[in-house]
């Protein structure tokens, strides 16, 4: 059965590669890059900072809901691949969200290439290069994913596309080349509201749904 990321792969990859860092997302640190015309990086909606609870691992709540606009598209995807499971997809989407954010923050372009479509991965690489040139380093942590909701879905030929709204809380600190904090806080975190689209060719040998677009909610 196909998931966003095979659960076994997710568990092994997370155990080896996830990072635990603190800070606050302020809008001054480097945002996620645009991948295509009209696609915007996830941005933080105005919200009061939250205190960071110090937990070492990000938390994820149970998979969320499906908006009515996505129902017909999901039916088409299920018809094209009967093994598709919506709940498992939503759980995998949350894992992928965490992994992509942490890979970008850690400048792990190899992992981004595995998780995202080539144009998206290339945009991430350009942003990472610009960040490195500036001598900046991000100490970010996804504190919690509060909700994952499928807002749109469709099938174009054999390619399925599913758009998920992800509501979470992120903390982040931006440091300069000497490790001095130039933006953010080590004690506060604020809400994020992102809309990400995942794509996959149904019945292909590759079981992974990859990030195909990013936007803000």
PDB file of C-alpha atoms in Angstrom:
ATOM      1  CA  UNK A   1       0.000   0.000   0.000  1.00  0.00           C
ATOM      2  CA  UNK A   2       1.376   3.373  -0.958  1.00  0.00           C
ATOM      3  CA  UNK A   3       1.787   6.241   1.489  1.00  0.00           C
ATOM      4  CA  UNK A   4       3.260   9.754   1.185  1.00  0.00           C
ATOM      5  CA  UNK A   5       6.417   8.199   2.535  1.00  0.00           C
ATOM      6  CA  UNK A   6       6.475   4.493   3.329  1.00  0.00           C
ATOM      7  CA  UNK A   7       6.050   4.321   7.083  1.00  0.00           C
ATOM      8  CA  UNK A   8       9.069   2.091   7.527  1.00  0.00           C
ATOM      9  CA  UNK A   9      11.229   4.464   5.508  1.00  0.00           C
ATOM     10  CA  UNK A  10       9.955   7.424   7.481  1.00  0.00           C
ATOM     11  CA  UNK A  11      10.764   5.790  10.796  1.00  0.00           C
ATOM     12  CA  UNK A  12      14.296   4.864   9.747  1.00  0.00           C
ATOM     13  CA  UNK A  13      15.043   8.168   8.080  1.00  0.00           C
ATOM     14  CA  UNK A  14      13.727  10.240  10.975  1.00  0.00           C
ATOM     15  CA  UNK A  15      15.750   8.257  13.469  1.00  0.00           C
ATOM     16  CA  UNK A  16      18.949   9.101  11.618  1.00  0.00           C
ATOM     17  CA  UNK A  17      18.354  12.599  10.339  1.00  0.00           C
ATOM     18  CA  UNK A  18      15.927  14.702  12.379  1.00  0.00           C
ATOM     19  CA  UNK A  19      17.266  17.645  14.326  1.00  0.00           C
ATOM     20  CA  UNK A  20      16.118  19.165  17.646  1.00  0.00           C
ATOM     21  CA  UNK A  21      16.739  22.924  17.849  1.00  0.00           C
ATOM     22  CA  UNK A  22      14.997  25.935  19.389  1.00  0.00           C
ATOM     23  CA  UNK A  23      14.062  29.467  18.352  1.00  0.00           C
ATOM     24  CA  UNK A  24      11.293  31.666  16.985  1.00  0.00           C
ATOM     25  CA  UNK A  25      10.023  32.219  13.438  1.00  0.00           C
ATOM     26  CA  UNK A  26      10.024  35.987  13.120  1.00  0.00           C
ATOM     27  CA  UNK A  27       9.883  36.685   9.399  1.00  0.00           C
ATOM     28  CA  UNK A  28      13.524  37.852   9.421  1.00  0.00           C
ATOM     29  CA  UNK A  29      15.000  34.435   8.817  1.00  0.00           C
ATOM     30  CA  UNK A  30      15.188  33.031   5.301  1.00  0.00           C
ATOM     31  CA  UNK A  31      11.763  31.820   4.086  1.00  0.00           C
ATOM     32  CA  UNK A  32      11.197  28.759   1.967  1.00  0.00           C
ATOM     33  CA  UNK A  33      11.783  29.559  -1.712  1.00  0.00           C
ATOM     34  CA  UNK A  34       9.333  29.823  -4.579  1.00  0.00           C
ATOM     35  CA  UNK A  35       9.398  26.759  -6.784  1.00  0.00           C
ATOM     36  CA  UNK A  36       7.214  27.895  -9.672  1.00  0.00           C
ATOM     37  CA  UNK A  37       5.483  31.030 -10.899  1.00  0.00           C
ATOM     38  CA  UNK A  38       2.580  31.760  -8.604  1.00  0.00           C
ATOM     39  CA  UNK A  39       3.753  29.336  -5.922  1.00  0.00           C
ATOM     40  CA  UNK A  40       4.699  31.058  -2.715  1.00  0.00           C
ATOM     41  CA  UNK A  41       6.764  29.874   0.183  1.00  0.00           C
ATOM     42  CA  UNK A  42       4.998  29.031   3.427  1.00  0.00           C
ATOM     43  CA  UNK A  43       4.659  32.230   5.444  1.00  0.00           C
ATOM     44  CA  UNK A  44       3.793  32.829   9.050  1.00  0.00           C
ATOM     45  CA  UNK A  45       0.377  34.295   9.730  1.00  0.00           C
ATOM     46  CA  UNK A  46       0.320  37.033  12.418  1.00  0.00           C
ATOM     47  CA  UNK A  47      -0.047  35.366  15.797  1.00  0.00           C
ATOM     48  CA  UNK A  48       1.030  35.853  19.369  1.00  0.00           C
ATOM     49  CA  UNK A  49       4.244  34.015  20.223  1.00  0.00           C
ATOM     50  CA  UNK A  50       3.916  30.830  22.206  1.00  0.00           C
ATOM     51  CA  UNK A  51       6.304  29.646  24.866  1.00  0.00           C
ATOM     52  CA  UNK A  52       8.509  26.747  23.780  1.00  0.00           C
ATOM     53  CA  UNK A  53       7.925  23.781  26.053  1.00  0.00           C
ATOM     54  CA  UNK A  54      11.379  22.295  25.576  1.00  0.00           C
ATOM     55  CA  UNK A  55      10.208  18.963  24.185  1.00  0.00           C
ATOM     56  CA  UNK A  56      13.039  17.284  22.286  1.00  0.00           C
ATOM     57  CA  UNK A  57      10.851  15.793  19.524  1.00  0.00           C
ATOM     58  CA  UNK A  58       8.160  17.501  17.423  1.00  0.00           C
ATOM     59  CA  UNK A  59       4.654  16.294  18.094  1.00  0.00           C
ATOM     60  CA  UNK A  60       2.006  15.420  15.511  1.00  0.00           C
ATOM     61  CA  UNK A  61      -1.684  15.156  16.202  1.00  0.00           C
ATOM     62  CA  UNK A  62      -3.869  12.515  14.505  1.00  0.00           C
ATOM     63  CA  UNK A  63      -4.515  12.950  10.804  1.00  0.00           C
ATOM     64  CA  UNK A  64      -7.014  15.685  10.039  1.00  0.00           C
ATOM     65  CA  UNK A  65     -10.014  16.090   7.808  1.00  0.00           C
ATOM     66  CA  UNK A  66     -11.075  16.339   4.173  1.00  0.00           C
ATOM     67  CA  UNK A  67     -12.756  19.401   2.726  1.00  0.00           C
ATOM     68  CA  UNK A  68     -15.728  18.731   0.396  1.00  0.00           C
ATOM     69  CA  UNK A  69     -13.906  20.251  -2.596  1.00  0.00           C
ATOM     70  CA  UNK A  70     -11.356  17.425  -2.434  1.00  0.00           C
ATOM     71  CA  UNK A  71     -13.812  14.522  -2.310  1.00  0.00           C
ATOM     72  CA  UNK A  72     -14.240  13.881  -6.045  1.00  0.00           C
ATOM     73  CA  UNK A  73     -10.516  14.119  -6.695  1.00  0.00           C
ATOM     74  CA  UNK A  74      -9.780  11.632  -3.922  1.00  0.00           C
ATOM     75  CA  UNK A  75     -12.362   9.232  -5.347  1.00  0.00           C
ATOM     76  CA  UNK A  76     -10.591   9.425  -8.704  1.00  0.00           C
ATOM     77  CA  UNK A  77      -7.250   8.688  -7.046  1.00  0.00           C
ATOM     78  CA  UNK A  78      -8.693   5.719  -5.156  1.00  0.00           C
ATOM     79  CA  UNK A  79     -10.208   4.421  -8.409  1.00  0.00           C
ATOM     80  CA  UNK A  80      -6.813   4.746 -10.076  1.00  0.00           C
ATOM     81  CA  UNK A  81      -5.020   3.036  -7.216  1.00  0.00           C
ATOM     82  CA  UNK A  82      -7.361   1.005  -4.978  1.00  0.00           C
ATOM     83  CA  UNK A  83      -4.692   0.551  -2.298  1.00  0.00           C
ATOM     84  CA  UNK A  84      -4.598   4.277  -1.551  1.00  0.00           C
ATOM     85  CA  UNK A  85      -5.562   5.096   2.055  1.00  0.00           C
ATOM     86  CA  UNK A  86      -6.468   8.685   2.982  1.00  0.00           C
ATOM     87  CA  UNK A  87      -5.585   8.418   6.674  1.00  0.00           C
ATOM     88  CA  UNK A  88      -2.191   6.948   5.925  1.00  0.00           C
ATOM     89  CA  UNK A  89      -1.617   9.661   3.338  1.00  0.00           C
ATOM     90  CA  UNK A  90      -2.381  12.391   5.889  1.00  0.00           C
ATOM     91  CA  UNK A  91      -0.057  10.813   8.434  1.00  0.00           C
ATOM     92  CA  UNK A  92       2.656  10.620   5.790  1.00  0.00           C
ATOM     93  CA  UNK A  93       2.038  14.225   4.711  1.00  0.00           C
ATOM     94  CA  UNK A  94       2.741  15.373   8.254  1.00  0.00           C
ATOM     95  CA  UNK A  95       5.981  13.380   8.312  1.00  0.00           C
ATOM     96  CA  UNK A  96       6.982  14.785   4.928  1.00  0.00           C
ATOM     97  CA  UNK A  97       6.216  18.339   6.099  1.00  0.00           C
ATOM     98  CA  UNK A  98       8.493  17.927   9.079  1.00  0.00           C
ATOM     99  CA  UNK A  99      11.249  16.287   7.032  1.00  0.00           C
ATOM    100  CA  UNK A 100      11.234  18.915   4.265  1.00  0.00           C
ATOM    101  CA  UNK A 101      11.339  21.810   6.741  1.00  0.00           C
ATOM    102  CA  UNK A 102      14.178  20.279   8.708  1.00  0.00           C
ATOM    103  CA  UNK A 103      16.124  19.400   5.562  1.00  0.00           C
ATOM    104  CA  UNK A 104      15.843  22.985   4.344  1.00  0.00           C
ATOM    105  CA  UNK A 105      16.836  24.412   7.716  1.00  0.00           C
ATOM    106  CA  UNK A 106      19.810  22.028   7.874  1.00  0.00           C
ATOM    107  CA  UNK A 107      20.798  22.652   4.219  1.00  0.00           C
ATOM    108  CA  UNK A 108      20.439  18.947   3.429  1.00  0.00           C
ATOM    109  CA  UNK A 109      20.008  19.130  -0.341  1.00  0.00           C
ATOM    110  CA  UNK A 110      20.343  15.370  -0.768  1.00  0.00           C
ATOM    111  CA  UNK A 111      17.276  14.740   1.376  1.00  0.00           C
ATOM    112  CA  UNK A 112      15.370  17.556  -0.347  1.00  0.00           C
ATOM    113  CA  UNK A 113      16.053  15.940  -3.716  1.00  0.00           C
ATOM    114  CA  UNK A 114      14.459  12.753  -2.401  1.00  0.00           C
ATOM    115  CA  UNK A 115      11.417  14.497  -0.913  1.00  0.00           C
ATOM    116  CA  UNK A 116      10.595  17.106  -3.590  1.00  0.00           C
ATOM    117  CA  UNK A 117      10.077  17.364  -7.325  1.00  0.00           C
ATOM    118  CA  UNK A 118      13.194  18.570  -9.211  1.00  0.00           C
ATOM    119  CA  UNK A 119      12.060  22.184  -9.692  1.00  0.00           C
ATOM    120  CA  UNK A 120      11.117  22.493  -6.030  1.00  0.00           C
ATOM    121  CA  UNK A 121      14.386  20.908  -4.895  1.00  0.00           C
ATOM    122  CA  UNK A 122      16.307  23.281  -7.190  1.00  0.00           C
ATOM    123  CA  UNK A 123      14.573  26.291  -5.654  1.00  0.00           C
ATOM    124  CA  UNK A 124      15.464  25.052  -2.198  1.00  0.00           C
ATOM    125  CA  UNK A 125      19.079  24.659  -3.326  1.00  0.00           C
ATOM    126  CA  UNK A 126      19.230  28.246  -4.586  1.00  0.00           C
ATOM    127  CA  UNK A 127      17.877  29.548  -1.287  1.00  0.00           C
ATOM    128  CA  UNK A 128      20.359  27.442   0.673  1.00  0.00           C
ATOM    129  CA  UNK A 129      23.221  28.775  -1.456  1.00  0.00           C
ATOM    130  CA  UNK A 130      22.118  32.360  -0.811  1.00  0.00           C
ATOM    131  CA  UNK A 131      21.896  31.661   2.908  1.00  0.00           C
ATOM    132  CA  UNK A 132      25.376  30.159   2.937  1.00  0.00           C
ATOM    133  CA  UNK A 133      26.767  33.157   1.064  1.00  0.00           C
ATOM    134  CA  UNK A 134      25.317  35.450   3.706  1.00  0.00           C
ATOM    135  CA  UNK A 135      26.879  33.318   6.410  1.00  0.00           C
ATOM    136  CA  UNK A 136      23.553  32.650   8.111  1.00  0.00           C
ATOM    137  CA  UNK A 137      22.499  29.477   9.908  1.00  0.00           C
ATOM    138  CA  UNK A 138      18.980  28.547  10.978  1.00  0.00           C
ATOM    139  CA  UNK A 139      18.344  26.887  14.338  1.00  0.00           C
ATOM    140  CA  UNK A 140      14.710  25.956  13.813  1.00  0.00           C
ATOM    141  CA  UNK A 141      12.355  23.387  15.258  1.00  0.00           C
ATOM    142  CA  UNK A 142       8.869  22.260  14.328  1.00  0.00           C
ATOM    143  CA  UNK A 143       7.236  22.163  17.742  1.00  0.00           C
ATOM    144  CA  UNK A 144       3.905  20.625  16.735  1.00  0.00           C
ATOM    145  CA  UNK A 145       1.684  19.904  13.745  1.00  0.00           C
ATOM    146  CA  UNK A 146      -1.772  20.767  15.026  1.00  0.00           C
ATOM    147  CA  UNK A 147      -3.866  19.889  12.000  1.00  0.00           C
ATOM    148  CA  UNK A 148      -3.549  18.385   8.518  1.00  0.00           C
ATOM    149  CA  UNK A 149      -6.492  18.887   6.152  1.00  0.00           C
ATOM    150  CA  UNK A 150      -6.829  17.796   2.527  1.00  0.00           C
ATOM    151  CA  UNK A 151      -8.212  20.841   0.739  1.00  0.00           C
ATOM    152  CA  UNK A 152      -7.950  19.747  -2.903  1.00  0.00           C
ATOM    153  CA  UNK A 153      -7.189  16.655  -4.957  1.00  0.00           C
ATOM    154  CA  UNK A 154      -7.228  15.620  -8.562  1.00  0.00           C
ATOM    155  CA  UNK A 155      -5.980  13.210 -11.183  1.00  0.00           C
ATOM    156  CA  UNK A 156      -4.321  14.338 -14.427  1.00  0.00           C
ATOM    157  CA  UNK A 157      -3.836  11.239 -16.505  1.00  0.00           C
ATOM    158  CA  UNK A 158      -1.976   8.940 -14.113  1.00  0.00           C
ATOM    159  CA  UNK A 159      -0.574  11.752 -11.963  1.00  0.00           C
ATOM    160  CA  UNK A 160      -2.396  12.320  -8.699  1.00  0.00           C
ATOM    161  CA  UNK A 161      -2.087  15.652  -6.907  1.00  0.00           C
ATOM    162  CA  UNK A 162      -3.248  16.211  -3.338  1.00  0.00           C
ATOM    163  CA  UNK A 163      -3.114  19.591  -1.584  1.00  0.00           C
ATOM    164  CA  UNK A 164      -2.876  19.642   2.199  1.00  0.00           C
ATOM    165  CA  UNK A 165      -3.214  22.548   4.596  1.00  0.00           C
ATOM    166  CA  UNK A 166      -0.798  22.090   7.485  1.00  0.00           C
ATOM    167  CA  UNK A 167      -1.246  24.146  10.645  1.00  0.00           C
ATOM    168  CA  UNK A 168       1.595  24.018  13.105  1.00  0.00           C
ATOM    169  CA  UNK A 169       3.874  25.835  15.492  1.00  0.00           C
ATOM    170  CA  UNK A 170       7.512  26.590  14.653  1.00  0.00           C
ATOM    171  CA  UNK A 171      10.345  28.024  16.698  1.00  0.00           C
ATOM    172  CA  UNK A 172      13.484  29.381  15.053  1.00  0.00           C
ATOM    173  CA  UNK A 173      16.662  31.351  15.551  1.00  0.00           C
ATOM    174  CA  UNK A 174      18.870  32.839  12.848  1.00  0.00           C
ATOM    175  CA  UNK A 175      22.584  33.049  13.645  1.00  0.00           C
ATOM    176  CA  UNK A 176      25.460  34.706  11.835  1.00  0.00           C
ATOM    177  CA  UNK A 177      28.763  33.074  10.934  1.00  0.00           C
ATOM    178  CA  UNK A 178      30.002  33.552  14.495  1.00  0.00           C
ATOM    179  CA  UNK A 179      26.939  31.922  16.006  1.00  0.00           C
ATOM    180  CA  UNK A 180      25.482  35.202  17.250  1.00  0.00           C
ATOM    181  CA  UNK A 181      21.678  35.394  17.207  1.00  0.00           C
ATOM    182  CA  UNK A 182      20.587  38.013  14.665  1.00  0.00           C
ATOM    183  CA  UNK A 183      16.847  37.190  14.616  1.00  0.00           C
ATOM    184  CA  UNK A 184      14.416  35.186  16.666  1.00  0.00           C
ATOM    185  CA  UNK A 185      14.146  34.015  20.242  1.00  0.00           C
ATOM    186  CA  UNK A 186      15.080  30.825  22.065  1.00  0.00           C
ATOM    187  CA  UNK A 187      11.913  30.897  24.171  1.00  0.00           C
ATOM    188  CA  UNK A 188       9.025  31.767  21.833  1.00  0.00           C
ATOM    189  CA  UNK A 189       7.355  30.115  18.856  1.00  0.00           C
ATOM    190  CA  UNK A 190       4.521  31.176  16.556  1.00  0.00           C
ATOM    191  CA  UNK A 191       1.901  29.540  14.356  1.00  0.00           C
ATOM    192  CA  UNK A 192       2.394  28.564  10.717  1.00  0.00           C
ATOM    193  CA  UNK A 193      -0.345  27.923   8.155  1.00  0.00           C
ATOM    194  CA  UNK A 194       0.980  26.336   4.968  1.00  0.00           C
ATOM    195  CA  UNK A 195      -0.604  24.740   1.907  1.00  0.00           C
ATOM    196  CA  UNK A 196       1.528  22.081   0.237  1.00  0.00           C
ATOM    197  CA  UNK A 197       0.757  19.977  -2.824  1.00  0.00           C
ATOM    198  CA  UNK A 198       2.101  16.437  -3.197  1.00  0.00           C
ATOM    199  CA  UNK A 199       2.198  14.551  -6.498  1.00  0.00           C
ATOM    200  CA  UNK A 200       2.775  10.987  -7.618  1.00  0.00           C
ATOM    201  CA  UNK A 201       2.275   8.851 -10.719  1.00  0.00           C
ATOM    202  CA  UNK A 202      -0.234   6.202  -9.689  1.00  0.00           C
ATOM    203  CA  UNK A 203       0.765   2.546  -9.961  1.00  0.00           C
ATOM    204  CA  UNK A 204       4.387   3.548 -10.564  1.00  0.00           C
ATOM    205  CA  UNK A 205       7.293   1.669  -9.001  1.00  0.00           C
ATOM    206  CA  UNK A 206       8.081   4.712  -6.821  1.00  0.00           C
ATOM    207  CA  UNK A 207       5.716   4.625  -3.820  1.00  0.00           C
ATOM    208  CA  UNK A 208       6.553   8.128  -2.585  1.00  0.00           C
ATOM    209  CA  UNK A 209       4.401  11.213  -2.975  1.00  0.00           C
ATOM    210  CA  UNK A 210       6.743  14.175  -3.491  1.00  0.00           C
ATOM    211  CA  UNK A 211       6.370  17.866  -2.735  1.00  0.00           C
ATOM    212  CA  UNK A 212       5.308  19.601  -5.938  1.00  0.00           C
ATOM    213  CA  UNK A 213       4.267  23.070  -4.766  1.00  0.00           C
ATOM    214  CA  UNK A 214       4.173  25.294  -1.684  1.00  0.00           C
ATOM    215  CA  UNK A 215       1.866  28.152  -0.794  1.00  0.00           C
ATOM    216  CA  UNK A 216       0.571  30.025   2.229  1.00  0.00           C
ATOM    217  CA  UNK A 217      -2.855  29.549   3.755  1.00  0.00           C
TER     218      UNK A 217
END
